CSV table of C-alpha atoms in Angstrom, one decimal:
chain,number,residue,atom,x,y,z
A,1,GLU,CA,128.2,103.2,34.1
A,2,ALA,CA,131.3,103.3,36.4
A,3,GLY,CA,130.6,102.9,40.1
A,4,VAL,CA,132.1,104.8,43.0
A,5,THR,CA,135.8,104.5,43.1
A,6,GLN,CA,138.1,104.9,46.1
A,7,SER,CA,141.9,105.2,46.5
A,8,PRO,CA,144.1,103.9,47.9
A,9,THR,CA,142.8,100.4,48.6
A,10,HIS,CA,145.0,100.0,51.6
A,11,LEU,CA,146.8,102.6,53.7
A,12,ILE,CA,149.2,102.0,56.5
A,13,LYS,CA,150.2,104.9,58.8
A,14,THR,CA,151.7,105.3,62.2
A,15,ARG,CA,150.1,107.0,65.2
A,16,GLY,CA,150.2,110.8,64.9
A,17,GLN,CA,150.5,110.9,61.2
A,18,GLN,CA,147.9,112.2,58.7
A,19,ALA,CA,145.9,110.1,56.2
A,20,THR,CA,144.2,111.3,53.0
A,21,LEU,CA,141.6,109.1,51.4
A,22,ARG,CA,140.0,109.9,48.0
A,23,CYS,CA,136.6,109.1,46.4
A,24,SER,CA,135.2,109.7,43.0
A,25,PRO,CA,131.4,109.5,42.8
A,26,ILE,CA,129.2,108.1,40.1
A,27,SER,CA,128.8,110.4,37.1
A,28,GLY,CA,125.9,112.8,37.7
A,29,HIS,CA,125.9,112.4,41.5
A,30,THR,CA,126.6,115.6,43.4
A,31,SER,CA,126.6,114.2,47.0
A,32,VAL,CA,129.4,112.3,48.6
A,33,TYR,CA,129.1,110.5,52.0
A,34,TRP,CA,131.8,109.0,54.2
A,35,TYR,CA,131.3,106.2,56.6
A,36,GLN,CA,133.6,104.4,59.0
A,37,GLN,CA,133.3,100.7,59.6
A,38,ALA,CA,135.5,99.8,62.6
A,39,LEU,CA,135.6,96.4,64.2
A,40,GLY,CA,133.0,96.2,66.9
A,41,LEU,CA,131.5,99.6,66.2
A,42,GLY,CA,129.6,98.9,63.0
A,43,LEU,CA,128.9,101.4,60.2
A,44,GLN,CA,129.0,105.0,61.4
A,45,PHE,CA,128.2,108.1,59.4
A,46,LEU,CA,131.1,110.5,59.2
A,47,LEU,CA,130.4,113.3,56.7
A,48,TRP,CA,128.2,114.5,53.9
A,49,TYR,CA,129.3,116.8,51.1
A,50,ASP,CA,127.0,118.3,48.5
A,51,GLU,CA,127.7,120.8,45.8
A,52,GLY,CA,131.1,121.5,47.3
A,53,GLU,CA,129.9,122.2,50.9
A,54,GLU,CA,130.0,120.1,54.1
A,55,ARG,CA,126.3,119.7,54.9
A,56,ASN,CA,126.3,117.3,57.8
A,57,ARG,CA,128.8,115.5,60.0
A,58,GLY,CA,128.5,112.6,62.4
A,59,ASN,CA,129.8,112.3,66.0
A,60,PHE,CA,133.5,112.4,65.2
A,61,PRO,CA,136.2,114.8,66.4
A,62,PRO,CA,137.3,117.7,64.2
A,63,ARG,CA,140.5,115.9,63.2
A,64,PHE,CA,138.2,114.1,60.7
A,65,SER,CA,137.7,116.6,57.9
A,66,GLY,CA,137.4,116.7,54.2
A,67,ARG,CA,136.4,118.6,51.1
A,68,GLN,CA,134.6,118.2,47.9
A,69,PHE,CA,136.1,119.4,44.6
A,70,PRO,CA,134.3,121.1,41.7
A,71,ASN,CA,134.2,117.8,39.9
A,72,TYR,CA,132.3,116.4,42.9
A,73,SER,CA,135.2,114.1,44.0
A,74,SER,CA,136.1,114.2,47.6
A,75,GLU,CA,138.9,113.8,50.1
A,76,LEU,CA,138.7,112.6,53.6
A,77,ASN,CA,141.6,113.7,55.9
A,78,VAL,CA,142.3,112.3,59.2
A,79,ASN,CA,144.8,114.2,61.3
A,80,ALA,CA,146.8,113.1,64.4
A,81,LEU,CA,146.0,109.4,63.7
A,82,GLU,CA,145.1,107.2,66.7
A,83,LEU,CA,145.1,103.4,66.8
A,84,GLU,CA,141.3,103.3,67.0
A,85,ASP,CA,141.1,105.1,63.7
A,86,SER,CA,142.0,101.7,62.1
A,87,ALA,CA,138.9,100.8,60.0
A,88,LEU,CA,137.4,100.4,56.6
A,89,TYR,CA,136.4,103.8,55.3
A,90,LEU,CA,133.5,103.7,52.8
A,91,CYS,CA,132.5,106.4,50.4
A,92,ALA,CA,129.1,106.6,48.9
A,93,SER,CA,127.5,108.9,46.3
A,94,GLY,CA,124.0,110.0,45.5
A,95,ARG,CA,121.9,112.8,44.1
A,96,GLY,CA,121.3,114.4,47.4
A,97,ARG,CA,118.8,114.4,50.3
A,98,MET,CA,116.3,111.5,50.3
A,99,ASP,CA,118.1,109.5,47.7
A,100,THR,CA,119.8,106.1,47.4
A,101,GLN,CA,123.5,105.9,48.3
A,102,TYR,CA,125.8,103.8,46.3
A,103,PHE,CA,129.0,102.6,47.9
A,104,GLY,CA,132.6,102.2,46.7
A,105,PRO,CA,134.9,99.3,47.7
A,106,GLY,CA,136.4,101.2,50.6
A,107,THR,CA,139.9,102.1,51.9
A,108,ARG,CA,141.4,100.0,54.6
A,109,LEU,CA,143.3,102.3,57.0
A,110,THR,CA,145.7,100.6,59.4
A,111,VAL,CA,147.3,102.7,62.2
A,112,LEU,CA,150.3,101.2,63.8
B,1,ALA,CA,116.2,108.3,68.3
B,2,GLN,CA,116.2,106.6,65.0
B,3,SER,CA,117.6,103.0,65.1
B,4,VAL,CA,117.7,99.8,63.2
B,5,THR,CA,117.8,96.4,64.9
B,6,GLN,CA,118.9,93.2,63.3
B,7,PRO,CA,118.3,90.6,66.0
B,8,ASP,CA,120.2,87.8,64.3
B,9,ILE,CA,124.0,88.2,64.4
B,10,HIS,CA,124.7,84.9,62.6
B,11,ILE,CA,122.5,82.7,60.5
B,12,THR,CA,123.4,79.4,58.9
B,13,VAL,CA,121.2,77.8,56.1
B,14,SER,CA,121.7,74.9,53.7
B,15,GLU,CA,122.1,75.7,50.1
B,16,GLY,CA,118.7,75.6,48.4
B,17,ALA,CA,116.8,76.4,51.6
B,18,SER,CA,114.7,79.5,52.1
B,19,LEU,CA,116.1,82.5,53.9
B,20,GLU,CA,114.6,85.3,56.0
B,21,LEU,CA,116.7,88.0,57.6
B,22,ARG,CA,114.9,90.2,60.2
B,23,CYS,CA,115.1,94.0,60.4
B,24,ASN,CA,113.2,96.3,62.8
B,25,TYR,CA,113.4,100.0,62.7
B,26,SER,CA,112.5,102.9,64.9
B,27,TYR,CA,111.7,106.0,63.0
B,28,GLY,CA,109.0,108.6,63.5
B,29,ALA,CA,108.2,109.5,59.9
B,30,THR,CA,107.7,107.4,56.8
B,31,PRO,CA,111.0,105.4,56.5
B,32,TYR,CA,113.2,105.1,53.5
B,33,LEU,CA,114.6,101.6,54.0
B,34,PHE,CA,117.5,99.7,52.4
B,35,TRP,CA,119.2,96.3,52.4
B,36,TYR,CA,122.9,96.1,51.5
B,37,VAL,CA,125.2,93.1,51.2
B,38,GLN,CA,128.9,93.1,52.0
B,39,SER,CA,131.4,90.4,51.0
B,40,PRO,CA,134.6,90.1,53.2
B,41,GLY,CA,136.8,93.2,52.8
B,42,GLN,CA,134.5,94.7,50.2
B,43,GLY,CA,132.1,97.7,50.0
B,44,LEU,CA,128.4,97.6,50.3
B,45,GLN,CA,126.2,96.5,47.4
B,46,LEU,CA,122.6,97.7,47.3
B,47,LEU,CA,120.1,94.8,47.2
B,48,LEU,CA,116.9,96.7,47.3
B,49,LYS,CA,115.1,99.7,48.7
B,50,TYR,CA,111.7,100.9,49.9
B,51,PHE,CA,110.6,104.5,49.5
B,52,SER,CA,106.8,104.2,49.1
B,53,GLY,CA,104.1,102.3,47.2
B,54,ASP,CA,104.0,98.5,47.0
B,55,THR,CA,105.1,97.1,50.3
B,56,LEU,CA,106.7,94.1,48.7
B,57,VAL,CA,109.9,95.1,46.8
B,58,GLN,CA,112.0,93.1,44.5
B,59,GLY,CA,115.8,93.4,44.4
B,60,ILE,CA,118.8,91.9,42.7
B,61,LYS,CA,120.0,88.3,43.0
B,62,GLY,CA,116.5,87.0,43.7
B,63,PHE,CA,116.0,88.9,47.0
B,64,GLU,CA,112.8,90.5,48.1
B,65,ALA,CA,111.7,92.4,51.2
B,66,GLU,CA,108.4,93.3,52.7
B,67,PHE,CA,107.7,96.6,54.5
B,68,LYS,CA,105.2,96.1,57.4
B,69,ARG,CA,104.5,99.5,59.1
B,70,SER,CA,102.4,97.9,61.9
B,71,GLN,CA,105.4,95.8,62.9
B,72,SER,CA,108.1,98.4,62.1
B,73,SER,CA,109.8,95.6,60.1
B,74,PHE,CA,111.5,95.3,56.7
B,75,ASN,CA,112.5,91.6,56.5
B,76,LEU,CA,114.7,90.3,53.6
B,77,ARG,CA,113.8,87.0,52.0
B,78,LYS,CA,115.0,84.6,49.3
B,79,PRO,CA,113.2,81.4,48.4
B,80,SER,CA,116.4,79.4,47.6
B,81,VAL,CA,119.8,80.3,48.8
B,82,HIS,CA,123.0,79.8,46.8
B,83,TRP,CA,126.5,79.3,48.2
B,84,SER,CA,127.5,82.6,46.8
B,85,ASP,CA,125.0,84.4,49.0
B,86,ALA,CA,127.3,83.9,52.0
B,87,ALA,CA,128.1,87.4,53.2
B,88,GLU,CA,127.1,90.0,55.7
B,89,TYR,CA,123.7,91.7,55.3
B,90,PHE,CA,122.9,95.2,56.5
B,91,CYS,CA,119.5,96.8,56.9
B,92,ALA,CA,119.5,100.6,56.9
B,93,VAL,CA,117.1,103.6,57.3
B,94,LEU,CA,117.7,107.0,55.8
B,95,THR,CA,117.7,109.5,58.7
B,96,GLY,CA,119.0,113.0,59.6
B,97,GLY,CA,116.7,114.7,57.3
B,98,GLY,CA,117.4,112.2,54.5
B,99,ASN,CA,121.1,112.6,54.3
B,100,LYS,CA,122.6,109.8,56.3
B,101,LEU,CA,122.1,106.1,56.6
B,102,THR,CA,121.7,104.5,60.0
B,103,PHE,CA,122.6,100.9,59.9
B,104,GLY,CA,121.8,97.8,61.8
B,105,THR,CA,124.6,95.7,63.2
B,106,GLY,CA,124.5,93.3,60.4
B,107,THR,CA,123.7,89.6,60.0
B,108,GLN,CA,126.4,87.2,58.9
B,109,LEU,CA,125.0,84.5,56.6
B,110,LYS,CA,126.7,81.2,56.3
B,111,VAL,CA,125.6,78.7,53.6
B,112,GLU,CA,126.2,75.0,54.1
B,113,LEU,CA,126.7,72.9,51.0
């Protein structure tokens, strides 16, 4: 069974640009979760998508957004990039509320 | 507020020695608890989880953890550590109505040969 996949592996952007990160969940999973792992800030919950809808978001500004497609894959968009957005962005998938989350390898975003 | 505390930031053990990583949680309801492991620059791999039932849970790679409600703890153990176990370990609790993980700050494990 294929695991969660994320692309790209690395992404380098300059301040003010937009970044798009992609995630494909494990087959059969309908939920996708996004987390940010920034140096010194630990792992922070960003967003939860289930059945195509945004169900919950963490304490992040609106320039962090995303969507989930009919095949349950997901995009995370970060607009107006700031230096502090540099982090490892982890995607996880699961079967919904109160279920185990399985993580992908992450996308390393560097903002210059 | 729900939280997870991992009191040890760094731990060093000799290969073959036993290991215990501590985790304490603060959560009002019955917790759903997890341990994940992260190698440098990689994603998180699930080691084990506790939802209910037997308080001693077995995981992959020879790890186990014990849920102790009275102590609000979910400590991870391994009887004999291998050099390949060197990594960062995260304890987490499922919060927000069961749709987001709240993580501890992690414990960095170093294994001396």
